[in-house]
CSV table of C-alpha atoms in Angstrom, one decimal:
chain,number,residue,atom,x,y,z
U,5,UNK,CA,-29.6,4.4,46.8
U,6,UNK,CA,-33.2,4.8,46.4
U,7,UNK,CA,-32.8,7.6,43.6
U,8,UNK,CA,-30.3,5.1,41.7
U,9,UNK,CA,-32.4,2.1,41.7
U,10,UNK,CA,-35.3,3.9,39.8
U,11,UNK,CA,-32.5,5.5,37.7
U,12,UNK,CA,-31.4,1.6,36.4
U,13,UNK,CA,-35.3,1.4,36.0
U,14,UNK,CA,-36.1,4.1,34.4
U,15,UNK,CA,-33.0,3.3,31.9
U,16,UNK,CA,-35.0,-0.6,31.4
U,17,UNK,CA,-38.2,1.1,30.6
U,18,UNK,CA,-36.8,3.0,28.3
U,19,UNK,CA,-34.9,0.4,26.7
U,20,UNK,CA,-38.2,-1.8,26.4
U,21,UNK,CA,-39.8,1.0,24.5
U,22,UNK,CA,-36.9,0.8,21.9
U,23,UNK,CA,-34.9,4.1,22.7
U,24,UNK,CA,-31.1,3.3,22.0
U,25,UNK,CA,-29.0,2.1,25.3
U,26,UNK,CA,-26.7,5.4,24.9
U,27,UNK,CA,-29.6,8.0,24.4
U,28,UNK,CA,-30.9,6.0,27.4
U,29,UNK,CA,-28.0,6.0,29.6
U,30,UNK,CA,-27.3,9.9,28.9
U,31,UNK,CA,-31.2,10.8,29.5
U,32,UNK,CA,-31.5,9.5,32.4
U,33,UNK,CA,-28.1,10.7,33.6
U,34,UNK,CA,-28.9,14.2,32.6
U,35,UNK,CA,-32.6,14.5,34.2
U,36,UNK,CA,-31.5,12.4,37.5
U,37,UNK,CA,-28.3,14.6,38.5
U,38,UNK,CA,-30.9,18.1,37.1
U,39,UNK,CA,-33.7,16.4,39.6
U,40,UNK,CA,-31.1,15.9,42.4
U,41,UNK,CA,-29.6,19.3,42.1
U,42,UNK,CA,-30.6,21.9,39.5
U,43,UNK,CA,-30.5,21.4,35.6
U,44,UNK,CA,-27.7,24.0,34.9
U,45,UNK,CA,-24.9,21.9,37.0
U,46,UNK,CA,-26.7,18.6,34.7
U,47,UNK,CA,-26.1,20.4,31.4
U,48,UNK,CA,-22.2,21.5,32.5
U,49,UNK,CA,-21.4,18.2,33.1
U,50,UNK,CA,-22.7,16.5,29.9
U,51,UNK,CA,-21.4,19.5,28.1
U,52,UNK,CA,-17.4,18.5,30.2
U,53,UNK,CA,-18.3,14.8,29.0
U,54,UNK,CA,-18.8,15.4,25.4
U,55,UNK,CA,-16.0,17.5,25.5
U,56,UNK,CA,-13.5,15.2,27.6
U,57,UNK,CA,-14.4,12.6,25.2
U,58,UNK,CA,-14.8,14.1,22.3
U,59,UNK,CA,-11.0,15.5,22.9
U,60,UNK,CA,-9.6,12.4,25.0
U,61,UNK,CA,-5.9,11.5,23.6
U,62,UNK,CA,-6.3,8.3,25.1
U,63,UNK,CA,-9.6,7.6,23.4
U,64,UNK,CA,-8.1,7.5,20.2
U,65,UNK,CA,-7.1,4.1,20.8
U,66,UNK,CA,-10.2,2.5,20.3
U,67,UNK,CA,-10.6,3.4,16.3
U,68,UNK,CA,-7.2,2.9,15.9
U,69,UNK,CA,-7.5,-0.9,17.1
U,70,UNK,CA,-10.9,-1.2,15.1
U,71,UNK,CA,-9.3,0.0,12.3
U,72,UNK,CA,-6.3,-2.7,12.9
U,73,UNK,CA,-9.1,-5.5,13.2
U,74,UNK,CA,-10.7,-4.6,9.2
U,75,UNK,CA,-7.2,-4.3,7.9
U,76,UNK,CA,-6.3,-7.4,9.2
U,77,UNK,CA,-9.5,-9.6,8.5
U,78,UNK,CA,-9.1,-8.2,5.3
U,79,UNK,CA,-5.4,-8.9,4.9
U,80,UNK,CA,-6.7,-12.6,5.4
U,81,UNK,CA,-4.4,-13.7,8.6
U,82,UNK,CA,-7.4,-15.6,9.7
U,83,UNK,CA,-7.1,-18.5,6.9
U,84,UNK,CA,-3.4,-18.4,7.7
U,85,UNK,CA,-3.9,-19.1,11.7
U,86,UNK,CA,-6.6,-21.8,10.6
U,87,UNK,CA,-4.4,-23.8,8.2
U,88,UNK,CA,-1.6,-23.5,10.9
U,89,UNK,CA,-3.7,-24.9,13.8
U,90,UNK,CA,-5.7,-27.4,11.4
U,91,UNK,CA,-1.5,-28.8,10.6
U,92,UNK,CA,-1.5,-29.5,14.5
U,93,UNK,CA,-5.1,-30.2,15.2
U,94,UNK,CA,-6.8,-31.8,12.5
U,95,UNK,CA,-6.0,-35.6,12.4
U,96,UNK,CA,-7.6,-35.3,15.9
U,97,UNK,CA,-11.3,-36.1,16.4
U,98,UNK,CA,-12.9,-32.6,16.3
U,99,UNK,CA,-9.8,-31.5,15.2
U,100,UNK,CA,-10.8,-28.6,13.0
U,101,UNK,CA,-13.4,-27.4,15.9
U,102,UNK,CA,-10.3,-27.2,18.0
U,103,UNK,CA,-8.5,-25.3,15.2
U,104,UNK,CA,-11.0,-23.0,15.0
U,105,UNK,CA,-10.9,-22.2,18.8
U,106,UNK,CA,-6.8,-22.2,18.8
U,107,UNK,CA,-7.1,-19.6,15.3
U,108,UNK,CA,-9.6,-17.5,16.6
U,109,UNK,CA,-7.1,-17.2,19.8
U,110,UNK,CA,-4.4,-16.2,17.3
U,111,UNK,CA,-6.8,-14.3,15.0
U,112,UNK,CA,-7.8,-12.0,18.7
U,113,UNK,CA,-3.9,-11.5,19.3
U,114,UNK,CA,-4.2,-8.8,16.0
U,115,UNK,CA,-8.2,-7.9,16.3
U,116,UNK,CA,-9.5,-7.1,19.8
U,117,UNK,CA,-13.2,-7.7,19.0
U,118,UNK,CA,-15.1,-10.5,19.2
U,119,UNK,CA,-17.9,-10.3,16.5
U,120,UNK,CA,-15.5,-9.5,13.8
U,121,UNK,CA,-13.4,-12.5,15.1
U,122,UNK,CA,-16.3,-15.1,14.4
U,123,UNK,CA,-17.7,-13.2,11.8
U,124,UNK,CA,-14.4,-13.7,10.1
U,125,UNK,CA,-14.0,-17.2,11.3
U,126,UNK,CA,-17.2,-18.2,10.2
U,127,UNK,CA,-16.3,-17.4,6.7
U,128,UNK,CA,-13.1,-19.0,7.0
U,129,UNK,CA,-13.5,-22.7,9.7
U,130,UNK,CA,-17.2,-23.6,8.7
U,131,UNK,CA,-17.1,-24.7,4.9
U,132,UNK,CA,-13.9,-26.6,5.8
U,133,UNK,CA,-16.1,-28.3,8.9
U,134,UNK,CA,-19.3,-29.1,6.7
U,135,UNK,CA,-17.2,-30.7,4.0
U,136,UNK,CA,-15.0,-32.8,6.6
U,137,UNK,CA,-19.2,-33.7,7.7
U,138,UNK,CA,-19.2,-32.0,11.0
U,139,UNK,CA,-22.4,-31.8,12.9
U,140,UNK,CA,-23.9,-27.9,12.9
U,141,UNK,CA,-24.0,-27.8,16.7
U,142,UNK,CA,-20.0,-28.6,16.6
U,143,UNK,CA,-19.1,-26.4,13.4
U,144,UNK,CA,-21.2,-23.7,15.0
U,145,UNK,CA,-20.3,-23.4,18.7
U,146,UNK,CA,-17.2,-23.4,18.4
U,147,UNK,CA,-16.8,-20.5,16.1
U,148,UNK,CA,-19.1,-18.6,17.9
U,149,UNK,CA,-17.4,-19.5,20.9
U,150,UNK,CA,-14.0,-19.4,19.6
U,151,UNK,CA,-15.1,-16.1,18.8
U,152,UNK,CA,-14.9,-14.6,22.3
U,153,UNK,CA,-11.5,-15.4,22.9
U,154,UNK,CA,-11.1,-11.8,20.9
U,155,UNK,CA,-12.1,-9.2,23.4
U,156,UNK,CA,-9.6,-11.6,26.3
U,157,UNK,CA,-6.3,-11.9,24.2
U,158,UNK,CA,-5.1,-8.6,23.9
U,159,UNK,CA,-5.1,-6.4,22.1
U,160,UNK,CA,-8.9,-6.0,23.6
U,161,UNK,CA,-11.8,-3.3,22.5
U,162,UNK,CA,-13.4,-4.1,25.8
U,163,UNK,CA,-10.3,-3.7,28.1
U,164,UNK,CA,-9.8,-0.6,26.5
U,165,UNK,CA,-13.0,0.5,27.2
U,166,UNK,CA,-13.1,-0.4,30.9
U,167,UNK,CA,-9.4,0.4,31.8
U,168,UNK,CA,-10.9,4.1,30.4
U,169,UNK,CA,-13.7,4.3,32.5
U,170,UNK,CA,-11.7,3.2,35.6
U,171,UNK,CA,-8.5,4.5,35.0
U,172,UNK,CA,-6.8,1.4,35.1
U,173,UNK,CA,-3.2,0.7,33.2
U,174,UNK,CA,-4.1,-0.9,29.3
U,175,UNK,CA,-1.1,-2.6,29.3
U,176,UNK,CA,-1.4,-3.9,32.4
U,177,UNK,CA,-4.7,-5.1,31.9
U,178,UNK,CA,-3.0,-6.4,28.2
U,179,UNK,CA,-0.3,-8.3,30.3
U,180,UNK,CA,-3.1,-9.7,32.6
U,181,UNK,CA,-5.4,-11.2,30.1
U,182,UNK,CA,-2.8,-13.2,28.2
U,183,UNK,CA,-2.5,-16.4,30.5
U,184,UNK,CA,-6.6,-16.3,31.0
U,185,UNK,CA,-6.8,-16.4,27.3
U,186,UNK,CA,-4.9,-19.1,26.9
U,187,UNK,CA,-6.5,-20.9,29.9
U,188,UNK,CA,-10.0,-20.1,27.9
U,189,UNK,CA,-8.5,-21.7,25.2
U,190,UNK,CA,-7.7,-24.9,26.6
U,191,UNK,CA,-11.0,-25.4,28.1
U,192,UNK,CA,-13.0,-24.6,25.0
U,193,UNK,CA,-10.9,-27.5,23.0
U,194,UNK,CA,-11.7,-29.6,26.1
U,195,UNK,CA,-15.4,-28.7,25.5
U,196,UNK,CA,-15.1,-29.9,21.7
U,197,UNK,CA,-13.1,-32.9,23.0
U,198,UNK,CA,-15.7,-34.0,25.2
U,199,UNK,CA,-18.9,-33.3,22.3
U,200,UNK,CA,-16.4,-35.5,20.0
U,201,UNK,CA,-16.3,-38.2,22.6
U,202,UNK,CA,-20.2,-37.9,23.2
U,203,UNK,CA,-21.0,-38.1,19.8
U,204,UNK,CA,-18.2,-39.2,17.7
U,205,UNK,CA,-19.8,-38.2,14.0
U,206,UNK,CA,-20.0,-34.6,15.0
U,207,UNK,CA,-16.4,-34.0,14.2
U,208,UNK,CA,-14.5,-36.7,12.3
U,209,UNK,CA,-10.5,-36.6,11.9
U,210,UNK,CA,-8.7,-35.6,9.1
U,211,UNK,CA,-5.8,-36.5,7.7
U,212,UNK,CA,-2.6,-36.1,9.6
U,213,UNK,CA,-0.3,-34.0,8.1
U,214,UNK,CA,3.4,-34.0,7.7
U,215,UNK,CA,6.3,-32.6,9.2
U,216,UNK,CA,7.0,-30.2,6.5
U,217,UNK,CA,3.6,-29.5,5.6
U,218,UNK,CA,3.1,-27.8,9.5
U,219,UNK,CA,6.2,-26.0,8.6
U,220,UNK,CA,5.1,-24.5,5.9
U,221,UNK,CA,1.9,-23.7,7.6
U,222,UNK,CA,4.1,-22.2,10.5
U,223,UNK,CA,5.7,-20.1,8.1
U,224,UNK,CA,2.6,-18.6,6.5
U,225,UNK,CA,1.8,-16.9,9.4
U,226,UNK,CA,4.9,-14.7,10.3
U,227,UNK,CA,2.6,-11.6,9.4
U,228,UNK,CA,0.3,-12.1,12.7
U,229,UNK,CA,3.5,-12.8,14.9
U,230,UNK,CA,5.4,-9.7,13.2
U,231,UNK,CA,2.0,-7.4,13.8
U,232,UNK,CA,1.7,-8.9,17.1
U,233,UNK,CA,5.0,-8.5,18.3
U,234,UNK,CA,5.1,-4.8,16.9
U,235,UNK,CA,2.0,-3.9,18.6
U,236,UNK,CA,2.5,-5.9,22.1
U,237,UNK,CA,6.8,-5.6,22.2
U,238,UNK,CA,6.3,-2.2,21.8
U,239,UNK,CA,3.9,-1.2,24.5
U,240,UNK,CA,5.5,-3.5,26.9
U,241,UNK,CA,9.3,-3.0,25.5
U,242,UNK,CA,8.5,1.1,26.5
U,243,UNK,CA,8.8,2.2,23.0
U,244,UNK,CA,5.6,3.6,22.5
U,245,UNK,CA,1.9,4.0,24.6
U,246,UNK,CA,-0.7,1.8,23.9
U,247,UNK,CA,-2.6,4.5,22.2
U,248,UNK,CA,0.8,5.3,19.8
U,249,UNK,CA,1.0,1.1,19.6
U,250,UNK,CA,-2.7,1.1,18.3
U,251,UNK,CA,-1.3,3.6,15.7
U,252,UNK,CA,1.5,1.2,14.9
U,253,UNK,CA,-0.7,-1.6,15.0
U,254,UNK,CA,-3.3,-0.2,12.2
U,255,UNK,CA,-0.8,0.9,10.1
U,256,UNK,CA,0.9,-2.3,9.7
U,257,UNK,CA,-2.2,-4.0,9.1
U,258,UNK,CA,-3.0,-1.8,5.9
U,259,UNK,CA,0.6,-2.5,4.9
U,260,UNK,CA,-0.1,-6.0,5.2
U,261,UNK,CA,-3.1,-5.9,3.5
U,262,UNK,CA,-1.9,-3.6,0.8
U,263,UNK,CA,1.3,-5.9,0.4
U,264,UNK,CA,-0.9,-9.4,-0.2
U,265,UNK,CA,-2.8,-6.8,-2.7
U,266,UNK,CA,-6.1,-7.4,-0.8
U,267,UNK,CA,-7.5,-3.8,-0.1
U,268,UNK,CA,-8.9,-1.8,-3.7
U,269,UNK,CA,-9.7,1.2,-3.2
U,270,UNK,CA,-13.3,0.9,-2.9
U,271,UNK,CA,-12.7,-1.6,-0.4
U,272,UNK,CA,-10.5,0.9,1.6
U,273,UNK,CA,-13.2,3.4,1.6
U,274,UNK,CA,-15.8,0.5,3.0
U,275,UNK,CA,-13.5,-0.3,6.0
U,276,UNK,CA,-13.1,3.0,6.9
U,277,UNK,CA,-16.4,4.0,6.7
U,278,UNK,CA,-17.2,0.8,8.9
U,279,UNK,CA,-14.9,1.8,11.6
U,280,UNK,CA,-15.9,5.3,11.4
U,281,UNK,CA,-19.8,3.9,12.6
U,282,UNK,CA,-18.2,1.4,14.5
U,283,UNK,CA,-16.5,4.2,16.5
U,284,UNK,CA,-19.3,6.3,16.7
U,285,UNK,CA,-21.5,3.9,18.3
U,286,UNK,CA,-18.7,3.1,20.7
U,287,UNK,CA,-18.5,6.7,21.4
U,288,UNK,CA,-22.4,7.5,21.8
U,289,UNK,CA,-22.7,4.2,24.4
U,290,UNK,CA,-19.5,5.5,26.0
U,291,UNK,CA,-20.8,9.5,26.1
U,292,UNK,CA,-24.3,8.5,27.4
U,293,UNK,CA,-22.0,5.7,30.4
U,294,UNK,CA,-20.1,8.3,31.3
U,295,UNK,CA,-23.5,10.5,32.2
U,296,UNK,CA,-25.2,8.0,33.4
U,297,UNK,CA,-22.1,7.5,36.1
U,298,UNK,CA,-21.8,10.7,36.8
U,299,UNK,CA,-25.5,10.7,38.2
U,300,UNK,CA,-24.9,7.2,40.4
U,301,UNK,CA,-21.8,8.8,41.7
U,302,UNK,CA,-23.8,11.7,43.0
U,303,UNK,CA,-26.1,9.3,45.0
U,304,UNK,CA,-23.8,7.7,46.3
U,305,UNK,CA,-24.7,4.9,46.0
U,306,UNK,CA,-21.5,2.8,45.9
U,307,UNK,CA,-20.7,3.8,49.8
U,308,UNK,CA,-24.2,2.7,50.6
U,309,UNK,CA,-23.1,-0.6,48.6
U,310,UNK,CA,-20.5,-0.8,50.6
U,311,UNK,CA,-21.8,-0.6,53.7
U,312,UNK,CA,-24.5,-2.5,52.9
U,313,UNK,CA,-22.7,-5.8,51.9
U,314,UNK,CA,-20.9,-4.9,55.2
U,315,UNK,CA,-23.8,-5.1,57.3
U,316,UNK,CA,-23.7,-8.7,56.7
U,317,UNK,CA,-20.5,-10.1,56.6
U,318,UNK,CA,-20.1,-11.3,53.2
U,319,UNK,CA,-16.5,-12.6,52.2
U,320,UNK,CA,-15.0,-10.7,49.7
U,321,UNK,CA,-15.0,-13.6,47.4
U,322,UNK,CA,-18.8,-14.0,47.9
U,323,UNK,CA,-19.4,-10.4,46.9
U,324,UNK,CA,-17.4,-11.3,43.6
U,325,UNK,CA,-18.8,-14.4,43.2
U,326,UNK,CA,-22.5,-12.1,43.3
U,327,UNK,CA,-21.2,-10.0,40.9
U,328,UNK,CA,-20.1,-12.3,38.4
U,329,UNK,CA,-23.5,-14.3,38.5
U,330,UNK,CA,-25.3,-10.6,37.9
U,331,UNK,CA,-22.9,-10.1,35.4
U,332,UNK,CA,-23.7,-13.3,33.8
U,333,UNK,CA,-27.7,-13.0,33.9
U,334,UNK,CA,-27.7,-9.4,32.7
U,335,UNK,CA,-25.6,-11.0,29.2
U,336,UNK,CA,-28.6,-12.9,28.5
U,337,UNK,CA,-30.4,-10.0,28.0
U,338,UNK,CA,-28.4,-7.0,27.7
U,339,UNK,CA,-25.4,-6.1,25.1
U,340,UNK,CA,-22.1,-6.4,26.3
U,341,UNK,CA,-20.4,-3.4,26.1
U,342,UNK,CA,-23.8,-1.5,27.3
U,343,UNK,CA,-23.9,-3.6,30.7
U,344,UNK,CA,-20.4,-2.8,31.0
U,345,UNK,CA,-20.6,0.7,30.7
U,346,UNK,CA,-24.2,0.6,32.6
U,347,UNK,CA,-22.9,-1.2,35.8
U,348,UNK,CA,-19.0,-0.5,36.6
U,349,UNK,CA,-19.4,2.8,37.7
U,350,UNK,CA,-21.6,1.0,40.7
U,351,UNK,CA,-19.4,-2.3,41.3
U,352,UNK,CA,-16.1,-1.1,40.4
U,353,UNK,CA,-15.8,1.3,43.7
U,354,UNK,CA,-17.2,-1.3,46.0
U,355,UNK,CA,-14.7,-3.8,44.6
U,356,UNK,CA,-11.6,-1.6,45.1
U,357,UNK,CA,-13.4,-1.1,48.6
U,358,UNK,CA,-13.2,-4.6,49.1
U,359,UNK,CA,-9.0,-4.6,48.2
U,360,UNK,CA,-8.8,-6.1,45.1
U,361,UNK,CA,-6.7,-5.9,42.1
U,362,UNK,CA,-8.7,-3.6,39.1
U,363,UNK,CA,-6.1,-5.6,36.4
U,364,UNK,CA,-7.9,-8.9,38.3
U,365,UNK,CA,-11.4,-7.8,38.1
U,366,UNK,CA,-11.1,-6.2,34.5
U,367,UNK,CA,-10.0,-10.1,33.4
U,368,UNK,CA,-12.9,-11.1,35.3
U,369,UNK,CA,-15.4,-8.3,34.0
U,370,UNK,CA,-14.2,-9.2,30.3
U,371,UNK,CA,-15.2,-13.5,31.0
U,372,UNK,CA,-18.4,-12.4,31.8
U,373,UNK,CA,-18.8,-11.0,28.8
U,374,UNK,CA,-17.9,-13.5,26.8
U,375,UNK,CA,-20.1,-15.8,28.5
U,376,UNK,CA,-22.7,-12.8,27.1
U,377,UNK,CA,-21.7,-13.4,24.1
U,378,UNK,CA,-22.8,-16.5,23.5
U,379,UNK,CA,-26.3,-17.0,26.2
U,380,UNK,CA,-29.3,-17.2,24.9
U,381,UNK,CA,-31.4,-15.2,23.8
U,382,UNK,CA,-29.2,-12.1,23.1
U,383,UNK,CA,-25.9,-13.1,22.5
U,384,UNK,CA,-24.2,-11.3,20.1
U,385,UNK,CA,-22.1,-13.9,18.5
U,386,UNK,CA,-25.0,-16.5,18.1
U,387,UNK,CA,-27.2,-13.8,15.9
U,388,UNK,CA,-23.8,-13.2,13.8
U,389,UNK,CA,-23.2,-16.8,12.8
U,390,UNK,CA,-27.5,-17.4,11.8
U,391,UNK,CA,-27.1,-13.8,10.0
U,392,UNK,CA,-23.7,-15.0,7.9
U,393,UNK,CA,-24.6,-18.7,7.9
U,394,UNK,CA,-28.7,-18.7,6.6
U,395,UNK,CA,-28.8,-22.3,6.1
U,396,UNK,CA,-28.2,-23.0,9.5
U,397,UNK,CA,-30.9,-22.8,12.5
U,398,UNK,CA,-30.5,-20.4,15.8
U,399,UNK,CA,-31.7,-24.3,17.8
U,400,UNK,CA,-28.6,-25.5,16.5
U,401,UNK,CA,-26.5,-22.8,17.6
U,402,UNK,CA,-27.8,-22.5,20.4
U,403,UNK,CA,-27.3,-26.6,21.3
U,404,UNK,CA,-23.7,-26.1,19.8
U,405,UNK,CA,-22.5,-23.5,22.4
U,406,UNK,CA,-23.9,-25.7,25.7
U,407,UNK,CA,-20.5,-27.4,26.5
U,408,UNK,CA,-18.7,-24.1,25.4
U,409,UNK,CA,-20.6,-22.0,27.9
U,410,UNK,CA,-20.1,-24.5,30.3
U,411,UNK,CA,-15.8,-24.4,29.9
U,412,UNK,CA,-16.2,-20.6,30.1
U,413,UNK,CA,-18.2,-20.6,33.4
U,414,UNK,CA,-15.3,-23.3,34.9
U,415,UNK,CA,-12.5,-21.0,33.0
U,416,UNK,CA,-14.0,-18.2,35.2
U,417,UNK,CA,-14.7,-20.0,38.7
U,418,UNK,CA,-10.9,-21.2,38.3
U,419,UNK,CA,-9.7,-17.4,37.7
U,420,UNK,CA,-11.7,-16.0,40.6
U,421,UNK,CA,-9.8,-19.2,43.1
U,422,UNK,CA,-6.5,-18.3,41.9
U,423,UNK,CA,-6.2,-14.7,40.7
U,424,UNK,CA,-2.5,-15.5,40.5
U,425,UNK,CA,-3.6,-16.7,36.9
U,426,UNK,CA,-4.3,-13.4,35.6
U,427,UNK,CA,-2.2,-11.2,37.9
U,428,UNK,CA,1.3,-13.4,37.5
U,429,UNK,CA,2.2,-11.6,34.2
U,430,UNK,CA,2.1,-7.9,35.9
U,431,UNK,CA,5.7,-9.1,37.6
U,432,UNK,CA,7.0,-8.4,34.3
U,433,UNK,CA,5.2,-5.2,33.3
U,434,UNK,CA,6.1,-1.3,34.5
């Protein structure tokens, strides 16, 4: 255990001195396993990871959903999904901060990442917000927020990711994150329902639409429910792997986006040089995990884990509950996707130890992350709304997401007491 704690160190030094998280990860990975056994068996197995990875079939589903996230921002589904849920919402107080929340849910059903869901949204809820005269903190946190609900709903970049690294069933985990998201959803319009009620000029009412105005707004989105139910009924209908439903899934967003005559040629070549560095970043974090793992499972340190939360009788749910607040303190300071990658290979063993469900703790794993996403000082979606919204300040943003950080941590205590929530769906997936 010893030689793996100064491992995670060594990785935080170099991280302070400004070295990438994957070069990082892989370097320490590669001189740890060399140190504990000889440098020829360290270089064979980064050469097998590069290779495995470079190769992996199944690894071709994570550009394929990026690319299906720029097609579809660019196809313009977001405004659709706001002008539906602002026909339902908006005559509400903080009506159009609850649309936002209930269109960035809709807007994750075809995306799968979370930064290009409140990037997108931000372009999209806030001058409708400002003009209506909603407060910044309001406007703010719940598109940054709202924002998270991308990387829960499936399709998911980051369920991907760890249903790779664990060998865990992506549809399964698909299935398993659907009622979650919705739970997520509730509570973060309860969140902007209790800021309206605290302060009731942060988010005035609009006016209430009619009947067939909210059908017409219904209508206007039948292109996120036919690419959703193309992607989803297909993986869970057995027509096709989630890899080959990615496929499906990016295709029919360029068709959509070529059909509304929203993607020139030059634009084309910007998205796909976007996800190409996208995926590529993805890849090098992934490469320089996967090296990194290799090392801890060589010390073994998740037996010793093991039997040292044994030692003193811990409940299981304690040891999850443990987890989950580690989880949550390393987001304040860590990216997401890198703490993911840095630290499963070390829980994920003990937990499966400890007899529960990986589809349960892969839900769980992905709520800490969007509680990341949004806590001070590093998360991810606060720095994108201050970068696309320059007028606005990072105090505001941060005072906005308070409540929403808050539904999140309940969203998760209420997932880890009944994990019924999360694994009630797999009854209806093979």
């Amino acid at each position: 255990m010893t030689a793996c704690l100064l491992g995670f160190l060594a990785i935080f030094a170099l991280m302070a001195l400004r070295i990438p998280i994957a070069i990082s990860m892989g370097l320490v990975g590669y001189v740890g396993l060399g140190l504990l056994k000889n440098f020829d068996m360290s270089l064979a197995s980064v050469l097998e990871v590069v290779r495995s990875a470079g190769f992996s079939y199944t690894l071709s589903v994570v550009p394929l959903f990026i690319l299906m996230g720029n097609f579809t921002a660019r196809a313009g589904m977001a405004r659709e999904l706001f002008g539906l849920a602002c026909a339902f919402l908006g005559h509400r107080r903080g009506g159009l901060a609850m649309a936002t929340v209930g269109a960035c849910a809709g807007f994750g059903a075809v995306c799968g990442s979370s930064v290009a869901t409140a990037a997108t949204m931000a372009k999209v809820a806030y001058p409708a917000m400002k003009e209506l005269g909603y407060s910044d903190e309001l406007a703010t946190g719940s598109i940054s927020a709202g924002g998270t609900l991308g990387i829960l709903i499936p399709p998911s970049t980051v369920m991907v990711i760890y249903g790779l690294m664990t060998e865990t069933s992506i549809g399964k985990l698909f299935a398993a994150g659907m009622l979650p998201g919705i739970l997520m959803t509730v509570l973060m319009c309860g969140a902007v329902a209790w800021t309206a009620w605290r302060d009731p000029k942060a988010g005035a009412a609009s006016e209430r639409q009619t009947w067939l105005q909210r059908l017409a707004a219904l209508r206007a989105v039948w292109g996120v429910v036919v690419l959703f139910g193309l992607v989803m009924g297909g993986i869970y209908g057995g027509l096709f792997t989630a890899t080959e439903g990615a496929g499906f899934g990016a295709f029919g967003a360029f068709a959509f986006a070529v059909g509304r005559r929203q993607l020139s040629t030059r634009e084309l070549g910007a998205i796909l040089v976007e996800s190409s560095r996208t995926t590529a970043m993805l890849f090098a974090i992934l490469i320089g995990a996967l090296m990194f793992g290799n090392f801890v499972n060589f010390t073994g340190m998740p037996d010793q884990l093991k039997t040292f939360v044994s030692q003193f009788g811990v409940h299981p749910i304690g040891v999850i509950v443990a987890i989950c607040v580690i989880y949550v303190l390393l987001g304040t300071a860590m990216e997401e996707l890198s703490m993911i990658l840095l630290t499963v290979p070390v829980f994920f063993p003990l937990v499966m130890q400890l007899g529960f469900d990986p589809h349960w703790f892969g839900v769980l794993i992905v709520c800490v992350v969007m509680i990341g996403l949004i806590s001070p000082p590093v998360g991810m979606n606060l720095f994108v709304l201050t970068t696309l919204l320059p007028g606005v300040k990072l105090s505001s943003v941060f005072r906005g997401v308070s409540p929403f950080i808050w539904a999140q941590i309940l969203g998760l205590a209420l997932l880890i007491a009944f994990p019924g929530i999360s694994l009630i769906a797999l009854r209806f997936v093979k």
